[in-house]
PDB file of C-alpha atoms in Angstrom:
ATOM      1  CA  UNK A 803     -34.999  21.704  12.376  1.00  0.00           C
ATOM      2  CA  UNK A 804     -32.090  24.236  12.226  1.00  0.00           C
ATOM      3  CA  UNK A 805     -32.910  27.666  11.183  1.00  0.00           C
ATOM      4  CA  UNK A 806     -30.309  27.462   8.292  1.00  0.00           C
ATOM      5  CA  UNK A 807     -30.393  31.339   6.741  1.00  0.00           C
ATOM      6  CA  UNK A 808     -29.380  30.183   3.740  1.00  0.00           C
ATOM      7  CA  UNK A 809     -32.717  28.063   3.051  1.00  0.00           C
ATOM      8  CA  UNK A 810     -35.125  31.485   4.031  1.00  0.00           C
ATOM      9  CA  UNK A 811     -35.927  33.304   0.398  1.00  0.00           C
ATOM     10  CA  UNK A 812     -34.404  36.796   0.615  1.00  0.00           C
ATOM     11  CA  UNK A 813     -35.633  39.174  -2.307  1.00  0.00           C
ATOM     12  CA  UNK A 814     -33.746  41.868  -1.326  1.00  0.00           C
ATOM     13  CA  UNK A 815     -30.388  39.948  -2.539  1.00  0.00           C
ATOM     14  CA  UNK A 816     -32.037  38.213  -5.654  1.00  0.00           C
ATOM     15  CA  UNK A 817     -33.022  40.006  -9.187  1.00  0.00           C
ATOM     16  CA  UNK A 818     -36.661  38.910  -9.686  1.00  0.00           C
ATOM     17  CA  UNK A 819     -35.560  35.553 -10.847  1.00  0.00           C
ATOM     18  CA  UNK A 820     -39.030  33.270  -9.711  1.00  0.00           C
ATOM     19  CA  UNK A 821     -41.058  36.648 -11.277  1.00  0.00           C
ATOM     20  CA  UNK A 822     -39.020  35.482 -14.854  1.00  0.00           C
ATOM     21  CA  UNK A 823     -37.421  32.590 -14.688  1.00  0.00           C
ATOM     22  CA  UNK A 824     -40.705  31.201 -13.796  1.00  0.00           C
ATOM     23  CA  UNK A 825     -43.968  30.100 -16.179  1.00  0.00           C
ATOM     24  CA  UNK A 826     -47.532  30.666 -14.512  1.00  0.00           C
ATOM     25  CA  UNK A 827     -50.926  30.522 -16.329  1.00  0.00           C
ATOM     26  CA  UNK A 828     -53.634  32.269 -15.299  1.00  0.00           C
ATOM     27  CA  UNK A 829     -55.874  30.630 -12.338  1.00  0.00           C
ATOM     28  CA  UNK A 830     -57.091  31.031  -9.037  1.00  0.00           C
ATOM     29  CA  UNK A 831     -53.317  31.724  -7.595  1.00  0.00           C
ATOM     30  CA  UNK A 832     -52.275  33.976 -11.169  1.00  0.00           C
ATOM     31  CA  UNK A 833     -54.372  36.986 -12.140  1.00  0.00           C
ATOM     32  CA  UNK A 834     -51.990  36.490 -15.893  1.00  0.00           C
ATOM     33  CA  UNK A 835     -50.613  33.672 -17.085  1.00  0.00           C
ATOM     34  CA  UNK A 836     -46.819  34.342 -18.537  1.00  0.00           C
ATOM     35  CA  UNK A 837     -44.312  32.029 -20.141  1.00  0.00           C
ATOM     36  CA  UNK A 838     -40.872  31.245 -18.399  1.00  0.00           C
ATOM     37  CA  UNK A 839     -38.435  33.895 -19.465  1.00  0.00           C
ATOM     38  CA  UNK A 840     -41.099  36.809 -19.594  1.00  0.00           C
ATOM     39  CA  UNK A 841     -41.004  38.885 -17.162  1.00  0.00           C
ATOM     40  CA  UNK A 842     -44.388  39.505 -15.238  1.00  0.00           C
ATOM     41  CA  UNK A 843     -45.702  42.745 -16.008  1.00  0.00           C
ATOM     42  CA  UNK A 844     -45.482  43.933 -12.104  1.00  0.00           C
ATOM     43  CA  UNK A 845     -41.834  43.410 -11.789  1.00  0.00           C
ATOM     44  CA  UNK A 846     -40.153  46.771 -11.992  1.00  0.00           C
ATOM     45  CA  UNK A 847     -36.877  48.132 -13.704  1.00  0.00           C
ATOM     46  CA  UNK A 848     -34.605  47.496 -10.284  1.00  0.00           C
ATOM     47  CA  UNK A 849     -36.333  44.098 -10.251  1.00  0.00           C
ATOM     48  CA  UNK A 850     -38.393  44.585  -7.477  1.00  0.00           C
ATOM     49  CA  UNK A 851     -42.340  43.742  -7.599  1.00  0.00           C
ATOM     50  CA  UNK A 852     -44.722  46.627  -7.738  1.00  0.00           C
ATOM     51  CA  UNK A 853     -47.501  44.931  -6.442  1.00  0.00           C
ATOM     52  CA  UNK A 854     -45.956  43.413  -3.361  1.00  0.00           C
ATOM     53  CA  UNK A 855     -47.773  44.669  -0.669  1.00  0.00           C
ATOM     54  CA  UNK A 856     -51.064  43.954  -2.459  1.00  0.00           C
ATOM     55  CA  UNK A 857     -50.307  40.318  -4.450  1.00  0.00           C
ATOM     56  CA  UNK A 858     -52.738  38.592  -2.826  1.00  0.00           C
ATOM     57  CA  UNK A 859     -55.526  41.638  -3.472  1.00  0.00           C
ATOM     58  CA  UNK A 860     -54.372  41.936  -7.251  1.00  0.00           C
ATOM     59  CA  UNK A 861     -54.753  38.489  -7.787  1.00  0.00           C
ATOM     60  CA  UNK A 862     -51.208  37.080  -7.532  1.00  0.00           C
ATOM     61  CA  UNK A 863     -51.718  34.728  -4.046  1.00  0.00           C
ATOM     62  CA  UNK A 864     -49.413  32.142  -5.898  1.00  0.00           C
ATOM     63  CA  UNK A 865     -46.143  34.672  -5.501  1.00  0.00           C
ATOM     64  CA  UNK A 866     -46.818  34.732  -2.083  1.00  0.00           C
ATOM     65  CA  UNK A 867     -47.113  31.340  -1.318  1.00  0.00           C
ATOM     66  CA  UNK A 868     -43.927  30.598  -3.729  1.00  0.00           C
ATOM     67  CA  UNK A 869     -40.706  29.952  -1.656  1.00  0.00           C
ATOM     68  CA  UNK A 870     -37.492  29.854  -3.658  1.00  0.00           C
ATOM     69  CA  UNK A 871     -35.596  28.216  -0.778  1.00  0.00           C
ATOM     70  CA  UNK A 872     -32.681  30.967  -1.018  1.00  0.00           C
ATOM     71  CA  UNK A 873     -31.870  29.573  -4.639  1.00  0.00           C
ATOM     72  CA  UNK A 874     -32.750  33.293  -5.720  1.00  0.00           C
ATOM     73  CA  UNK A 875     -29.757  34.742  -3.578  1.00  0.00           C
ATOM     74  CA  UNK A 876     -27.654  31.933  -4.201  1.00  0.00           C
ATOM     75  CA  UNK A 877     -27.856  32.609  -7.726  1.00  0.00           C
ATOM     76  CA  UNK A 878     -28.241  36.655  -7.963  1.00  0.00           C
ATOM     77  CA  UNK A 879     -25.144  36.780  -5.761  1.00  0.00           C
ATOM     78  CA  UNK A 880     -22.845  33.539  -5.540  1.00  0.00           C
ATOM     79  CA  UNK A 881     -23.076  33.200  -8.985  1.00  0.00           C
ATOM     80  CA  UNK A 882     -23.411  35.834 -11.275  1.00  0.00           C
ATOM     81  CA  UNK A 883     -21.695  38.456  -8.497  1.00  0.00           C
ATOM     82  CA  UNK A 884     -24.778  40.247  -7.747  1.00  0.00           C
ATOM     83  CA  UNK A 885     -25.983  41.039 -11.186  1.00  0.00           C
ATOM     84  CA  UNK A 886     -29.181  41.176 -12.579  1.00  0.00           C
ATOM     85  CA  UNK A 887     -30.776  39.260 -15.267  1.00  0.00           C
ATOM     86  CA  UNK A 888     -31.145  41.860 -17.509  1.00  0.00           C
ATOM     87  CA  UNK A 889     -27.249  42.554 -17.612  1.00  0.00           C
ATOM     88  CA  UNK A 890     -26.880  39.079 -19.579  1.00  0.00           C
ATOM     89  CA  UNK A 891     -26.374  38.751 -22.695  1.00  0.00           C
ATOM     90  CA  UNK A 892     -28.267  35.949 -22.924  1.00  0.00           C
ATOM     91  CA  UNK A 893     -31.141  37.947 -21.838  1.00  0.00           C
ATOM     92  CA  UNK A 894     -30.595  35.836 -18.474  1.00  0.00           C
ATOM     93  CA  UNK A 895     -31.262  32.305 -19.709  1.00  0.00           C
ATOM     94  CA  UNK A 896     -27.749  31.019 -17.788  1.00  0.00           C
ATOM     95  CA  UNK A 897     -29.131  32.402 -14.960  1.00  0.00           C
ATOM     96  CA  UNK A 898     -32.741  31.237 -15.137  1.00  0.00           C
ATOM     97  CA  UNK A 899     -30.790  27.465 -15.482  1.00  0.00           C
ATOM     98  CA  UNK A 900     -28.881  28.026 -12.627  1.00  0.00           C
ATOM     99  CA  UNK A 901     -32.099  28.998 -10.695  1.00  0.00           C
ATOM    100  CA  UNK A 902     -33.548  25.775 -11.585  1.00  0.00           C
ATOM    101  CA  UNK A 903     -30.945  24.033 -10.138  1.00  0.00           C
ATOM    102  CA  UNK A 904     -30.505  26.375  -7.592  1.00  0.00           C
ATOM    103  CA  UNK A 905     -34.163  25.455  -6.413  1.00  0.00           C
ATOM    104  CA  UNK A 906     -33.316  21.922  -6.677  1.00  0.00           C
ATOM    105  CA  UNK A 907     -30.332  21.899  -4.218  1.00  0.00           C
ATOM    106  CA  UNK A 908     -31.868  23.867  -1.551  1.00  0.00           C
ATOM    107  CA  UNK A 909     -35.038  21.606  -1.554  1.00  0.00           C
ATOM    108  CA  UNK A 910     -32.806  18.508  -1.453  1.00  0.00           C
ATOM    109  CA  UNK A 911     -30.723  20.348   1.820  1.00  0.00           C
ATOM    110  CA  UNK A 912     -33.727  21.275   3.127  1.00  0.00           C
ATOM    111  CA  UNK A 913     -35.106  17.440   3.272  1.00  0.00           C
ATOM    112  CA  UNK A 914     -31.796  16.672   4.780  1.00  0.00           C
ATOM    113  CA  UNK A 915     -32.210  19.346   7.108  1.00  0.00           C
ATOM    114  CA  UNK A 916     -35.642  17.859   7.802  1.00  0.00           C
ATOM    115  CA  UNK A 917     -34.160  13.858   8.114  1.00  0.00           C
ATOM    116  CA  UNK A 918     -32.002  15.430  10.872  1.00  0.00           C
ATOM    117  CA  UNK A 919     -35.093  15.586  13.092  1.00  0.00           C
ATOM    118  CA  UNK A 920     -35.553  11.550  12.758  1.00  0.00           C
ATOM    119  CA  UNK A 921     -34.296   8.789  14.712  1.00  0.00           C
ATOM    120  CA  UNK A 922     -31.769   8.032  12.582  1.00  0.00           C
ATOM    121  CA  UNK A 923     -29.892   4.939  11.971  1.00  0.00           C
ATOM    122  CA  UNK A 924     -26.123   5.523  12.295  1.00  0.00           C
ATOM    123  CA  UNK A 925     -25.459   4.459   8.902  1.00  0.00           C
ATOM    124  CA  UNK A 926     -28.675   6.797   7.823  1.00  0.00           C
ATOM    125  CA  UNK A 927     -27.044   9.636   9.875  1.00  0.00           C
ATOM    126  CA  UNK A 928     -23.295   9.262   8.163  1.00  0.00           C
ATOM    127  CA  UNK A 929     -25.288   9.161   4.721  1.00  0.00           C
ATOM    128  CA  UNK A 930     -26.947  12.427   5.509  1.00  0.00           C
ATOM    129  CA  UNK A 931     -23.873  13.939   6.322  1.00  0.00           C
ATOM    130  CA  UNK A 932     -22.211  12.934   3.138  1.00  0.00           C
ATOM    131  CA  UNK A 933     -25.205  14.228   1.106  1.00  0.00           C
ATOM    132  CA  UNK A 934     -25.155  17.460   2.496  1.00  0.00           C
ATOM    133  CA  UNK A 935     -22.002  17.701   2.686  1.00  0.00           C
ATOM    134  CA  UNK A 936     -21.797  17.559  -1.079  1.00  0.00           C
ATOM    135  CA  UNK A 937     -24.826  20.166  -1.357  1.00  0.00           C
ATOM    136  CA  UNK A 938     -22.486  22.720   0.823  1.00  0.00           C
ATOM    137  CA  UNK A 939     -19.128  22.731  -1.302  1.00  0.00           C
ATOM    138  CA  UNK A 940     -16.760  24.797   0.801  1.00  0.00           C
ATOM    139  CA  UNK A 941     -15.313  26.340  -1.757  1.00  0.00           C
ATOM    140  CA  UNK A 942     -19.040  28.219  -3.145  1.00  0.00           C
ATOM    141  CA  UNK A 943     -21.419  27.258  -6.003  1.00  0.00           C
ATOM    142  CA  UNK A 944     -19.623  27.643  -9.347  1.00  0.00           C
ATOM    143  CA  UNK A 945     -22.058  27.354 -12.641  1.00  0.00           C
ATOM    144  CA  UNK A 946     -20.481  24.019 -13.436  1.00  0.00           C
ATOM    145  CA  UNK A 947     -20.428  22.462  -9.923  1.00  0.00           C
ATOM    146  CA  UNK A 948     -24.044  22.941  -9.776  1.00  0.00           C
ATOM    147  CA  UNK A 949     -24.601  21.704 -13.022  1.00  0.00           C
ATOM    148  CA  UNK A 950     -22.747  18.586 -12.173  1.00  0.00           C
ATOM    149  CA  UNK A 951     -24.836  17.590  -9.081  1.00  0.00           C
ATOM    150  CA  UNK A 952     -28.121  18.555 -10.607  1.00  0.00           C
ATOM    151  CA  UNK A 953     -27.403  16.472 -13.656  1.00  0.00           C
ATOM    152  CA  UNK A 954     -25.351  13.910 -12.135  1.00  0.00           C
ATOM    153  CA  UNK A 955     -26.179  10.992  -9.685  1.00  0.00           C
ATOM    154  CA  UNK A 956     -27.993  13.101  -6.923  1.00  0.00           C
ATOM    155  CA  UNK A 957     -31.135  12.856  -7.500  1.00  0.00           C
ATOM    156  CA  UNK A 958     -30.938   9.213  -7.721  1.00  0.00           C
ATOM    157  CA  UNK A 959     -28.807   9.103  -4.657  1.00  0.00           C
ATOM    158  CA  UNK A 960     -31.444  11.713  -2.726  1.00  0.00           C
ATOM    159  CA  UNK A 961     -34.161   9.003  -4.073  1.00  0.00           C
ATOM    160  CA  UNK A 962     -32.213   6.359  -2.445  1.00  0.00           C
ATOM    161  CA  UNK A 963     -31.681   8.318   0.796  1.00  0.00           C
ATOM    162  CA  UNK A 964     -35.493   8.940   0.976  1.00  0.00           C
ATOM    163  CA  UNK A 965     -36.783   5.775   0.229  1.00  0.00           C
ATOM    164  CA  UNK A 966     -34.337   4.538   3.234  1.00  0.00           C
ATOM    165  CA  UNK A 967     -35.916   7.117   5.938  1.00  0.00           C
ATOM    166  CA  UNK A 968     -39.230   4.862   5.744  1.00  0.00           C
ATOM    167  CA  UNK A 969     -37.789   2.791   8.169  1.00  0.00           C
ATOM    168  CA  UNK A 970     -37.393   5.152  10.310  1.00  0.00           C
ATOM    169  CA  UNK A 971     -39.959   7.589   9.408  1.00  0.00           C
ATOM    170  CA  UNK A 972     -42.705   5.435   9.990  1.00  0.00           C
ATOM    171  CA  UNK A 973     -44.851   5.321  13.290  1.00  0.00           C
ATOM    172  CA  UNK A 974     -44.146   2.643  15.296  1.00  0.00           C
ATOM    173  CA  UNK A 975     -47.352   1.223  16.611  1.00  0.00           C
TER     174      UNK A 975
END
């Protein structure tokens, strides 16, 4: 697969958005259980996780294993210009949508990144194309562009996509 960057979670350039945006209940992977749009306790003021080093020690093995796909970035700084959550006036609920979505698109590319490694069929391979072409506007994410695919046809057209890589997906005996 390629090594796409922009598919590799960087929390340097995010606000803490998977340690808010996020719901968890307590369990084997969660040391707390918190609701989505509550903070966890660990994250600090410059949303950064106090615990980091030590999740996995104190309990919180789940954040490690979490991988926001770059939607965290994407959001953080595409979108809302590198602001945090807590500068909202909404208390960050746009951006916690946008994360969802976010999340959504970069799993979607990354199964397209994924397809690429297939023997696809020409018509499969001009599909994938299209698809992530439209999950790559050239112009940048805008809140309502990201809205629209999430909420438009694409997940029925990624359904369709997938369900067509059997053919080629399967071992041939």
């Amino acid at each position: 697969m390629d090594d796409d960057a922009s598919l590799r979670a960087d929390c340097g350039r995010c606000a803490g958005l998977c340690c808010v945006a996020l719901a968890f209940d307590r369990s084997a992977l969660f040391a707390e259980g918190k609701a989505a749009g509550q903070a966890c306790r660990h994250l600090g003021p410059a949303d950064r996780c106090a615990i980091h080093a030590d999740r996995v020690r104190s309990g919180y093995a789940g954040c490690v294993r979490y991988d926001c796909l770059g939607a965290g970035q994407l959001v953080t700084q595409e979108l809302f210009g590198g602001r945090s959550w807590r500068e909202c006036a909404d208390g960050g609920k746009a951006m916690f949508t946008a994360f969802a979505q976010a999340r959504r698109v970069q799993e979607w590319r990354q199964l397209l990144a994924s397809a690429a490694q297939l023997q696809l069929t020409r018509a499969l391979a001009l599909r994938r194309a299209e698809l992530q072409g439209r999950l790559r506007p050239q112009r940048g994410w805008t809140l309502a562009a990201l809205a629209g695919v999430t909420n438009g046809s694409m997940s029925r057209e990624m359904a369709e996509f997938l369900r067509e890589l059997r053919i080629v997906a399967r071992p041939q005996p």
